[in-house]
Coordinates of C-alpha atoms (C1' of nucleotides) in Angstrom, one line a residue:
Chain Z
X1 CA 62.1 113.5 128.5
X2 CA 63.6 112.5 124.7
X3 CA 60.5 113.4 122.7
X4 CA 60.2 116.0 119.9
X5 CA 59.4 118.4 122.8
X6 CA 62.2 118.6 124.8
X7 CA 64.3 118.4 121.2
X8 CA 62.5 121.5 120.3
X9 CA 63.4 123.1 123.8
X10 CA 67.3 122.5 124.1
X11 CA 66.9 123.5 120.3
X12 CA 66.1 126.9 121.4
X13 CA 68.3 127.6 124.1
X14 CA 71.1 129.2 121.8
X15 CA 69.9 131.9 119.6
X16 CA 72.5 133.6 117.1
X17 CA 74.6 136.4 118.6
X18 CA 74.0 134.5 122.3
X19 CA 78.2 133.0 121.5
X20 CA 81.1 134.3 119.7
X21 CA 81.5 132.2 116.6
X22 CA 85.3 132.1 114.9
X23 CA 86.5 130.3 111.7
X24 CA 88.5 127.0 112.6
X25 CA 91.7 126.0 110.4
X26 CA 93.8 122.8 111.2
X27 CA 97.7 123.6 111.0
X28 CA 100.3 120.4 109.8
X29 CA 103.9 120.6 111.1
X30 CA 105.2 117.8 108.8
X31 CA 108.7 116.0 109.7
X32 CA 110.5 113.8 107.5
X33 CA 114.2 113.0 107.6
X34 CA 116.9 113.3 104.9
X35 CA 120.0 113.3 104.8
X36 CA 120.2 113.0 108.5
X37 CA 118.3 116.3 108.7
X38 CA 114.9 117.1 110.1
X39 CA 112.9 118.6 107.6
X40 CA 109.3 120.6 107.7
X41 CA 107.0 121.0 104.8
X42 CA 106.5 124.6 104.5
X43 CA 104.1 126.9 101.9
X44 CA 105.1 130.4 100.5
X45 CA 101.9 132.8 101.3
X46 CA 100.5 134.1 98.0
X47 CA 98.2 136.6 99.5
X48 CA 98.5 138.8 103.0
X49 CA 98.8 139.3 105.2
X50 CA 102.6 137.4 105.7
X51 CA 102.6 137.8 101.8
X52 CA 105.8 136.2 101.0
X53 CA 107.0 134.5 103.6
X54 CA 106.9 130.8 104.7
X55 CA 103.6 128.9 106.9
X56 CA 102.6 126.2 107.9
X57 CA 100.3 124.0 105.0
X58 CA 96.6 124.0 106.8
X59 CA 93.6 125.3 106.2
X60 CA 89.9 125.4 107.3
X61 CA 87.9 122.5 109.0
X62 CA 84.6 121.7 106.6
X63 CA 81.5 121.4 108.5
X64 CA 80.9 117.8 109.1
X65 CA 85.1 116.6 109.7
X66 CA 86.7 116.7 112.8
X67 CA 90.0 118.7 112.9
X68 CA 91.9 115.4 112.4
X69 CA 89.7 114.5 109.5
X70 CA 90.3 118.1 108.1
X71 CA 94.4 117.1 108.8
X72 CA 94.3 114.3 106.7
X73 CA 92.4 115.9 103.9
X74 CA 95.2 119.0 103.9
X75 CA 97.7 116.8 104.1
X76 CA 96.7 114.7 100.8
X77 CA 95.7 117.9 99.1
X78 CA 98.7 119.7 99.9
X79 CA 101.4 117.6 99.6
X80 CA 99.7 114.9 97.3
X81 CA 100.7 112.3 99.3
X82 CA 97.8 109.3 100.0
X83 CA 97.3 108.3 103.3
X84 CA 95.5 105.4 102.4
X85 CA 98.6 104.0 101.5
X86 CA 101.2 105.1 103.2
X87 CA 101.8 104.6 107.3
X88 CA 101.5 108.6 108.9
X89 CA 101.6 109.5 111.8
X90 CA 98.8 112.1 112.9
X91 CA 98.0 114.1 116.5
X92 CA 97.0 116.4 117.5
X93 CA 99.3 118.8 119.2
X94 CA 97.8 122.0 120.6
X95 CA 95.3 124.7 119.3
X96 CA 96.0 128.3 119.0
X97 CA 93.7 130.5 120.4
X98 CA 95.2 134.1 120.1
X99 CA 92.3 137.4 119.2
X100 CA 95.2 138.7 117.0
X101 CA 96.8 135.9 115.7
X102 CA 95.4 136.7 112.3
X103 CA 95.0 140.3 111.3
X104 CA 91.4 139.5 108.9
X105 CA 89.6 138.1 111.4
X106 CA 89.0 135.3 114.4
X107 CA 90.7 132.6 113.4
X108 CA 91.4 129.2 115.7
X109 CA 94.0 126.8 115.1
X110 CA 94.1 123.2 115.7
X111 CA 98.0 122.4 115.0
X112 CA 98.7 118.4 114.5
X113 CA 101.7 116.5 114.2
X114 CA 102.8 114.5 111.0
X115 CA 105.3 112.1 110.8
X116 CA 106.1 111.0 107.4
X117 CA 107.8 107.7 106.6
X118 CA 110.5 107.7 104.0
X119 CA 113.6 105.9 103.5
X120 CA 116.0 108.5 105.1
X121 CA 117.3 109.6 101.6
X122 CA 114.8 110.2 99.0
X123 CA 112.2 113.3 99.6
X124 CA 108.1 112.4 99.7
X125 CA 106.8 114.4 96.5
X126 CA 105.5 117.8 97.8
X127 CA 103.2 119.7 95.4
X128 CA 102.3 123.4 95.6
X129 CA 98.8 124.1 96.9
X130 CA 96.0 126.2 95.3
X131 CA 96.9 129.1 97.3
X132 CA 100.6 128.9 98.0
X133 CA 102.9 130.2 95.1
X134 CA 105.6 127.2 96.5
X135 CA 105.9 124.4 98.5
X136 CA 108.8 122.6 99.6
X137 CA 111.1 120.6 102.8
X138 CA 113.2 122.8 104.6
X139 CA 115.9 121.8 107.5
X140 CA 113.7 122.2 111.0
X141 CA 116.5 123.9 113.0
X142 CA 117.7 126.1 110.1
X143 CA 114.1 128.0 110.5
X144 CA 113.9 127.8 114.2
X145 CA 117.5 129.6 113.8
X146 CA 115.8 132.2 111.1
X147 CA 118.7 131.4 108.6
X148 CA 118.2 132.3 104.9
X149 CA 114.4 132.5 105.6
X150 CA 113.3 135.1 108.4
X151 CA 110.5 134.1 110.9
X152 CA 107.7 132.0 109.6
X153 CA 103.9 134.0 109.1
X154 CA 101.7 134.0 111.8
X155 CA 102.7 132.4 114.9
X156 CA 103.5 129.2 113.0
X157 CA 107.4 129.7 114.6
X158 CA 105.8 129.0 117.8
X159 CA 103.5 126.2 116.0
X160 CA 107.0 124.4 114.8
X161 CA 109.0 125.1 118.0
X162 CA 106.0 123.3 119.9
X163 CA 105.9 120.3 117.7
X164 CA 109.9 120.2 117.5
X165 CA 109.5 119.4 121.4
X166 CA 106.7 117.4 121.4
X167 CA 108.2 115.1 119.2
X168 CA 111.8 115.4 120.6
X169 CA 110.0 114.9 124.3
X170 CA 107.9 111.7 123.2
X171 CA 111.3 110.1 121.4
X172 CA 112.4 109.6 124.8
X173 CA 109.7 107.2 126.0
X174 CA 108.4 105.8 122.5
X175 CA 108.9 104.2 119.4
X176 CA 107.5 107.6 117.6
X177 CA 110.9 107.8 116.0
X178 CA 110.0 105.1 113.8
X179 CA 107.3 106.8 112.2
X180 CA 109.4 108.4 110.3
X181 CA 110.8 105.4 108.8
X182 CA 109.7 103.1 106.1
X183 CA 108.3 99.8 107.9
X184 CA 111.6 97.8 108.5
X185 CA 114.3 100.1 109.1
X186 CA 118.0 98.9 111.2
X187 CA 118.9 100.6 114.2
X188 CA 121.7 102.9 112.5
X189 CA 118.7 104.5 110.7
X190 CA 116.4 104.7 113.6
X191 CA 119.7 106.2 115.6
X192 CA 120.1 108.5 112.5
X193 CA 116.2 109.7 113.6
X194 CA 117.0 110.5 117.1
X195 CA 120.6 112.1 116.0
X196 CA 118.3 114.3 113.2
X197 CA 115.8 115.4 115.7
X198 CA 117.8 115.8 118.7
X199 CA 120.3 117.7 117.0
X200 CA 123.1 115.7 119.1
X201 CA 125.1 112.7 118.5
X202 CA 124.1 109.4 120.1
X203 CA 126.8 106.7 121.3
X204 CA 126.3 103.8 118.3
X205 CA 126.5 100.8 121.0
X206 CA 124.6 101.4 124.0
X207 CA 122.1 102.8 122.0
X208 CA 121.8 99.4 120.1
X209 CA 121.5 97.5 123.6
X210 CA 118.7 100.0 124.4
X211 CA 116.4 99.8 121.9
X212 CA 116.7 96.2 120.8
X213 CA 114.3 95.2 123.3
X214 CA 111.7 97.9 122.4
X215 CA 111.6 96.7 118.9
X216 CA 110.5 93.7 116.6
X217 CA 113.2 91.5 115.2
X218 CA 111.9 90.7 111.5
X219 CA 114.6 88.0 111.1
X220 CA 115.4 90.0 108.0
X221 CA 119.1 91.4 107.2
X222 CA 120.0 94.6 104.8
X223 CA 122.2 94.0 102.1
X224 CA 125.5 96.2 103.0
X225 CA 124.9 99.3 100.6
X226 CA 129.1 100.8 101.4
X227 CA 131.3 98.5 102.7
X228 CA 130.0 97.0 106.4
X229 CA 128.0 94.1 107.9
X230 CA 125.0 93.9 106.8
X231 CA 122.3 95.5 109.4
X232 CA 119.0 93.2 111.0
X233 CA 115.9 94.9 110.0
X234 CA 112.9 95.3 112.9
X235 CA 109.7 96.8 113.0
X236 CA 108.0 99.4 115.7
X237 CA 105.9 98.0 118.5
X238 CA 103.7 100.9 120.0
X239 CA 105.9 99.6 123.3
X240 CA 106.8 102.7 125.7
X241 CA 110.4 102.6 126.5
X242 CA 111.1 102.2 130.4
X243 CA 113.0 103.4 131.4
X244 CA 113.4 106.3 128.8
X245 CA 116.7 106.4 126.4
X246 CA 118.3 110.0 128.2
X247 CA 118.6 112.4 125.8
X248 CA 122.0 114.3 125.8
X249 CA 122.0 118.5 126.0
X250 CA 119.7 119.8 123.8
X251 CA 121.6 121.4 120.7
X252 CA 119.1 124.2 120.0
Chain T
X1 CA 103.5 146.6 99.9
X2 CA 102.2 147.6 103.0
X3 CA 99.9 150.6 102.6
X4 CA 96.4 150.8 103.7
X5 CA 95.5 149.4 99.6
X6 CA 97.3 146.1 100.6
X7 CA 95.0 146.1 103.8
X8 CA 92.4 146.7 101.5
X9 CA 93.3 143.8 99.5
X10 CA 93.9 141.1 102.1
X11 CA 90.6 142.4 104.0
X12 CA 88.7 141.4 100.8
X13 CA 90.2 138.4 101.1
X14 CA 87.6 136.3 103.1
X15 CA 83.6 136.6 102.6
X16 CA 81.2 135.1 104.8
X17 CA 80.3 131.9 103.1
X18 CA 83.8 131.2 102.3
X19 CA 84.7 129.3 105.7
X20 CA 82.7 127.2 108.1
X21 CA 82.4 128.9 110.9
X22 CA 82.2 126.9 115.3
X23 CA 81.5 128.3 118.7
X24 CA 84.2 128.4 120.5
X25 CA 84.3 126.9 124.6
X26 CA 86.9 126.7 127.4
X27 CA 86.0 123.4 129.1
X28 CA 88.2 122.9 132.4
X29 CA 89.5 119.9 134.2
X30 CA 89.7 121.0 137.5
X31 CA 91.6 118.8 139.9
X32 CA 92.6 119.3 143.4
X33 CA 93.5 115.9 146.5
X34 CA 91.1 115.9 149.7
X35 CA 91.7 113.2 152.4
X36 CA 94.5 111.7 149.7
X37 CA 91.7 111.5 146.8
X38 CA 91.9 113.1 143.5
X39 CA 88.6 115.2 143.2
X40 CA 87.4 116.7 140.1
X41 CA 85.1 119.6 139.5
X42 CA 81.6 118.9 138.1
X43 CA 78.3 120.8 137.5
X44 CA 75.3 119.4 136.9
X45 CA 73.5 120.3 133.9
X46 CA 69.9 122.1 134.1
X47 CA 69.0 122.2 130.5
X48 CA 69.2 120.0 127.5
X49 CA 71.2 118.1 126.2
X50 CA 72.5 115.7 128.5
X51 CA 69.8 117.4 131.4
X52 CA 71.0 117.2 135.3
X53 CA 73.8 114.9 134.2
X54 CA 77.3 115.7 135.2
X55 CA 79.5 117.7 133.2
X56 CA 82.8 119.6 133.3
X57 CA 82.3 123.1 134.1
X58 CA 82.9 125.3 130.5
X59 CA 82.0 128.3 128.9
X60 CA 82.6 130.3 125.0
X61 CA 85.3 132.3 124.2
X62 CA 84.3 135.7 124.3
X63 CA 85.6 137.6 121.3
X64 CA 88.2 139.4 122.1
X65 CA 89.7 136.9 124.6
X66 CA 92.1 133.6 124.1
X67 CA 91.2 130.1 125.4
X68 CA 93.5 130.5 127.9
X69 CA 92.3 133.6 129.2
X70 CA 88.7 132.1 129.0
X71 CA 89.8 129.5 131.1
X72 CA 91.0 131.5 133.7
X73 CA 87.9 133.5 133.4
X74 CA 85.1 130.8 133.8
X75 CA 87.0 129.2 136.9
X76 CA 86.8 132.6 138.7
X77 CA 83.2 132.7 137.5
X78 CA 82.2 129.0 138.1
X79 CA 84.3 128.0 141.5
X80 CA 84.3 131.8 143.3
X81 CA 88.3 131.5 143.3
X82 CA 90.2 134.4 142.5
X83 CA 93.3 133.0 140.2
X84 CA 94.9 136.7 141.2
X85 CA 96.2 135.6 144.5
X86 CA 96.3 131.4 144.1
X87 CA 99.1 129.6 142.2
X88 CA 97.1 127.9 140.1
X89 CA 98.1 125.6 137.5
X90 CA 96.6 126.3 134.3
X91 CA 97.6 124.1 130.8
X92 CA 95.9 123.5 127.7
X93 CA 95.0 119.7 127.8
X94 CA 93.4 118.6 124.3
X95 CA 90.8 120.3 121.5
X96 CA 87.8 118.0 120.9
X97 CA 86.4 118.6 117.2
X98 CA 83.5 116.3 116.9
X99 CA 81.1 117.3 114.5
X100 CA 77.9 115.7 116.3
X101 CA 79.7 116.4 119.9
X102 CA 76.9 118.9 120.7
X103 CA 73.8 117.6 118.7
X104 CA 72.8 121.5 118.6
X105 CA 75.5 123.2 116.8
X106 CA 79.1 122.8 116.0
X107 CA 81.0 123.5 119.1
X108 CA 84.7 123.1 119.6
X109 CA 85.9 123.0 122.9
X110 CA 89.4 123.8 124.3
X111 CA 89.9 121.6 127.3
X112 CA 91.9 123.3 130.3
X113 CA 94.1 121.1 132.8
X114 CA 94.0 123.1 136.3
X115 CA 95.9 122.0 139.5
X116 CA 94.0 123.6 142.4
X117 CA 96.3 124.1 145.3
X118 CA 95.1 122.8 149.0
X119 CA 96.7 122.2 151.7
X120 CA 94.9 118.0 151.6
X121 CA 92.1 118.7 153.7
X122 CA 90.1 121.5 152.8
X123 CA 88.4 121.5 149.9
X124 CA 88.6 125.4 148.5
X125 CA 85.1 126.6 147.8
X126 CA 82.8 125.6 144.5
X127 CA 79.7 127.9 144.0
X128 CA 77.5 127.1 141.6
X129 CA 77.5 128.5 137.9
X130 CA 74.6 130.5 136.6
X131 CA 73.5 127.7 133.8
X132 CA 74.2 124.9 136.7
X133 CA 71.9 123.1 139.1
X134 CA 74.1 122.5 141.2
X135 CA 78.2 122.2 141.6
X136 CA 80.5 119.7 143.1
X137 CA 83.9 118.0 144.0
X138 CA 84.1 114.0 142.6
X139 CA 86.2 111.9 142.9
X140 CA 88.0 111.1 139.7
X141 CA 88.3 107.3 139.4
X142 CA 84.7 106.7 140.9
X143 CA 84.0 108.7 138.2
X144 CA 85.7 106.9 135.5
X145 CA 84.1 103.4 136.8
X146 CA 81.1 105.2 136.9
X147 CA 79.9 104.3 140.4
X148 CA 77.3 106.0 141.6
X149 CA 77.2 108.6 138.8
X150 CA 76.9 107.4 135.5
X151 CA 79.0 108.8 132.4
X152 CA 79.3 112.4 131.9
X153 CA 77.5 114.9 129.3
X154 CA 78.9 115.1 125.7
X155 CA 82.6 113.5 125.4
X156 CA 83.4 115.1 129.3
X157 CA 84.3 111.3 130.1
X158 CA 86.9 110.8 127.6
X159 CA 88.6 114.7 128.2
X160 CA 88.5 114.0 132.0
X161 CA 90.5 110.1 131.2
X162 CA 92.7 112.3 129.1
X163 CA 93.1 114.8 131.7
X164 CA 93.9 112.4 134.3
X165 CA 96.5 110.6 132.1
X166 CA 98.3 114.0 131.3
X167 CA 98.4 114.4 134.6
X168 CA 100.0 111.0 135.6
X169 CA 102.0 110.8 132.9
X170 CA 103.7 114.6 133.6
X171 CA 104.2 113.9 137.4
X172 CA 106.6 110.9 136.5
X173 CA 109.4 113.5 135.3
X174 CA 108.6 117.0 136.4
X175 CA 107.3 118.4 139.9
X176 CA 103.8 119.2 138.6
X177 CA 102.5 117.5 141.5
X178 CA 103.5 120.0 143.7
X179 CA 100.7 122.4 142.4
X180 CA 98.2 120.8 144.0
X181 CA 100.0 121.3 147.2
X182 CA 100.1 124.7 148.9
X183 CA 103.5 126.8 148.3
X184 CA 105.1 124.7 151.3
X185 CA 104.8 121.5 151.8
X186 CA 106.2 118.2 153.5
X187 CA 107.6 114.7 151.6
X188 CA 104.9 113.1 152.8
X189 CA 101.9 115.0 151.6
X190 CA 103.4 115.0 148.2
X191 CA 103.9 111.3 147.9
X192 CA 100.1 111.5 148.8
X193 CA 99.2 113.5 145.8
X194 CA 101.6 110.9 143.9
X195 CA 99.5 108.3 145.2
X196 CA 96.2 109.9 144.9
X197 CA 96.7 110.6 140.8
X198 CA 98.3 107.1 140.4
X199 CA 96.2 105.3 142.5
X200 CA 99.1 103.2 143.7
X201 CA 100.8 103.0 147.0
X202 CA 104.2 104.2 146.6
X203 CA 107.7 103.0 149.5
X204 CA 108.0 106.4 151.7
X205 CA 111.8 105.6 151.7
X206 CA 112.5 105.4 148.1
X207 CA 110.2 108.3 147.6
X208 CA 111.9 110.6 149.7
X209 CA 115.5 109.8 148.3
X210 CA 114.2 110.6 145.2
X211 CA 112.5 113.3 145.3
X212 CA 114.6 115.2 147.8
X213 CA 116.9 116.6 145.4
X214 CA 114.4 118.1 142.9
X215 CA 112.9 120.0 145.8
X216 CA 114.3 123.5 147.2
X217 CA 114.6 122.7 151.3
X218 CA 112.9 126.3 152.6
X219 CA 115.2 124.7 156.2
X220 CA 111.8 125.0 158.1
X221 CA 109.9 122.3 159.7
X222 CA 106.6 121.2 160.6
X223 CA 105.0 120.9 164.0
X224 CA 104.2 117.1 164.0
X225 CA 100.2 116.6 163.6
X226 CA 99.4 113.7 165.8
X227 CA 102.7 112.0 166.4
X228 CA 105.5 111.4 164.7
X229 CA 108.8 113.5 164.0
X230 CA 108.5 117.2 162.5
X231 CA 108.7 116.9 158.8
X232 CA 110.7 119.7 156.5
X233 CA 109.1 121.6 154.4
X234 CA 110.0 121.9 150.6
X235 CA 109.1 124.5 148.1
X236 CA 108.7 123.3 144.4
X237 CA 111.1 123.8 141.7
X238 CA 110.7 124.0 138.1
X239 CA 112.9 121.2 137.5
X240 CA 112.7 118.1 135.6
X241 CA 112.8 115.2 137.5
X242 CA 115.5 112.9 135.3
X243 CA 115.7 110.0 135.3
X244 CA 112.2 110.0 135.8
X245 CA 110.1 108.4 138.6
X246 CA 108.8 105.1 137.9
X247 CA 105.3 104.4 138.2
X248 CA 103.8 101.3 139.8
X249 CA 100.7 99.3 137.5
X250 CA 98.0 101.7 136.3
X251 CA 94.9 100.6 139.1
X252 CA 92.6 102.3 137.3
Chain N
dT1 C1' 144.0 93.8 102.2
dA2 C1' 141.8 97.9 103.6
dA3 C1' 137.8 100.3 105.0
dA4 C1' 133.4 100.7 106.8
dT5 C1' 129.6 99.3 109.5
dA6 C1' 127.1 96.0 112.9
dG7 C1' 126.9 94.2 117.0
dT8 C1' 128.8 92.3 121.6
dG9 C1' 131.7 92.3 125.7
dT10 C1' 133.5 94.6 129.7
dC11 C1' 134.1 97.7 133.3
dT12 C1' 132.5 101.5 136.5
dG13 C1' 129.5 104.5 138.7
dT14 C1' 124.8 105.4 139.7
dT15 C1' 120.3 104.3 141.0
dA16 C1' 115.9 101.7 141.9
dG17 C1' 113.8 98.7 145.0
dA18 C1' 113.3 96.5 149.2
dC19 C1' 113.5 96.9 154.0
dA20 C1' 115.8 97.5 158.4
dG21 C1' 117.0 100.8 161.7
dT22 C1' 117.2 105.3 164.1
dA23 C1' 115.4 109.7 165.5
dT24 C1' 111.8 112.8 167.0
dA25 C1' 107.6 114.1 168.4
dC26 C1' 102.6 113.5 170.4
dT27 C1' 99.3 111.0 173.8
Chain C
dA1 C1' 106.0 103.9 177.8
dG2 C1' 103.7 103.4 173.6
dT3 C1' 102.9 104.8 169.1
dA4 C1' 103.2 107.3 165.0
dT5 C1' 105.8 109.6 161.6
dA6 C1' 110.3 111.2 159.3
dC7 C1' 114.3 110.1 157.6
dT8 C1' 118.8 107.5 156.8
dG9 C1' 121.6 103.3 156.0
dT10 C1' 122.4 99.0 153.7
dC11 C1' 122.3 95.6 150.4
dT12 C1' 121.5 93.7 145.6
dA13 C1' 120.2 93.8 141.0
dA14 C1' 119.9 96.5 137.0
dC15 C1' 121.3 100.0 134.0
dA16 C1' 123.8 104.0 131.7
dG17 C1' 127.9 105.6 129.8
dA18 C1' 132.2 104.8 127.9
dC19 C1' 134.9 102.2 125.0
dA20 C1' 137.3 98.2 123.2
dC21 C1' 136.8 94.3 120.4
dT22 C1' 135.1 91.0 117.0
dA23 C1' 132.4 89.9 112.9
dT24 C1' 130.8 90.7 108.3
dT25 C1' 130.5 92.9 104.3
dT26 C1' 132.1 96.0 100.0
dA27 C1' 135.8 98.2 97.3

DNA sequence: TAAATAGTGTCTGTTAGACAGTATACT
DNA sequence: AGTATACTGTCTAACAGACACTATTTA
């Protein structure tokens, strides 16, 4: 039943115009933390529709890459960071199916996840695309809030309200929070993560005693950068975290 | 900037040629408990690729529809249930973006998580689908082991592993569960569907103490089946369950 | 010395986990 | 009566939450 003949049959059995067929894009909510502040990379639309106004970095899956593939690719292209290098985070996160989502025509978006890893003060480089007039970081709950910017194009508000939880839900049970950290990072920073994305403060003390199990002790010790004791440096395990660190009212 | 010239212009914007362009399917993990097993929806296929193997049941996107509403569609069309009258649980589970997933054409599926609601006996109704042999219930971890069956067509295997983990992993701190249980329903059945999806006994006892309090009480109680004291009936609430049930070791 | 940060100790209230015990119904 | 199921009580160990306290560094 695997010859050329039964190749040729199931080759047949969809002609043109027998499905629907829509043009797939793959949508990047990038975090990164500075400054103690959640930050998304967002693009300026050239072009309509949403002319103007701020979206989501993406664009459209080739024909031979996978949607996460096609993440990757826009990432490095759009922000002109190398993920060979550097440790990112990628996942996928949910697709976006609606008829009208996009005035011109069918299209389907596969929204993923990136966590960038940075030092909690200095930026990751973010260079315009091809077809965005600007590119830039901007505080995650200042856009959920619409300050200074108005809602995002598209449906992307949704898009970035979705990944805000996903990634605020999965801190609770996971290291994730780390991926937005350089390898070795001390616990103040990592509390700084959960305080950035949360949006709430977190008790200094217990939340040392709760996460020193979860995580790798490198030995290491920071240099006191203001006045302090210095601060031991560990590394992520992919460990889940049971039971989960509570998280306090949401401050949305 | 909003005329019909700048309609004119953004229409422009896209020719054919410019994007790669997928069919679009709604696959659906349907899961519902009978005689305290997890059971899972399959047709078997009647055409190439992957002939008479077992599958999850599916369908495109029809133009002018969401994956969502696709979903909801093709279980009406492929189990005879009316989703007007049932509660039925319906979430979007994963996107699968393969390239070579379907060696026919590009096809991106949207997999569906749905929680079919029975009262733990009867099994509601599965008719066969117009491109299927032949429709069935399974249960989900002989599946997985592949006894008696073999491993589904296309990547089914790994959407119905990630199905079942959702799953598992959601009914540790929300009520989910309770959606494969009819409206009302006693402690004891739902620490079966607990069990069932986590394939691990679970202390009646500790269960009830828990749970109790995430539950509305409708005061009601049941008429004992064969023995035993009458049982109250619950009615589930949208709550989440925190701190969050602990799960036993993963038998699967 | 003063200030700032890291990390530990302590206390209390809550809960999981284990399991015994009691209550209620069917056969 | 015997049995099966529902539910509550009890005990212990572990943990969260709150907060004080010590230690180690820089200015």
């Amino acid at each position: 039943m695997k010859g050329s003949n039964a190749e040729q049959d199931y080759l047949e059995s969809y002609r043109p115009g027998d499905y629907p067929s829509v043009a797939l894009t793959a949508d990047l909510v990038v975090f990164a933390i500075t400054g103690g502040v959640l930050q998304v990379a967002l693009v300026r639309r050239g072009a309509h529709p949403f002319k103007d106004q701020l979206a989501l970095p993406g664009g459209f899956v080739g024909p031979r890459e996978s949607a996460d593939d096609a993440a990757r690719r826009e990432l490095a292209e759009e922000t002109g960071l190398d993920l060979g290098n550097l440790p990112v985070h990628i996942e996928q996160l949910a697709t976006y199916t609606g008829p009208l989502r996009d005035p011109r025509m069918r299209v389907v978006s596969v929204a993923h996840l990136v966590l960038l890893a940075t030092d909690g003060s200095a930026l990751p480089e973010v260079s315009a695309a091809s077809d965005a007039a600007g590119a830039g970081w901007y505080p995650v709950y200042d856009i959920l809030h619409g300050h200074h910017s108005g809602p995002l194009a598209f449906d992307h508000s949704m898009i970035l309200l979705d990944g805000l939880n996903r990634l605020a839900g999965k801190m609770e049970y996971t290291t994730v929070a780390a991926q937005l950290l350089t390898e070795e990072f001390t616990l103040s920073q990592l509390r700084t993560v959960y305080e950035a994305v949360w949006n709430a403060p977190l008790p200094p003390g217990n939340f040392t005693r709760k996460m020193t199990p979860q995580l790798e002790d490198t030995g290491k010790k920071t240099r006191a950068p203001g006045g302090g004791a210095p601060a031991a440096l560990f590394r992520a395990t992919d460990r889940h975290i049971h039971p989960p660190l509570a998280r306090p009212r949401t401050n949305l």
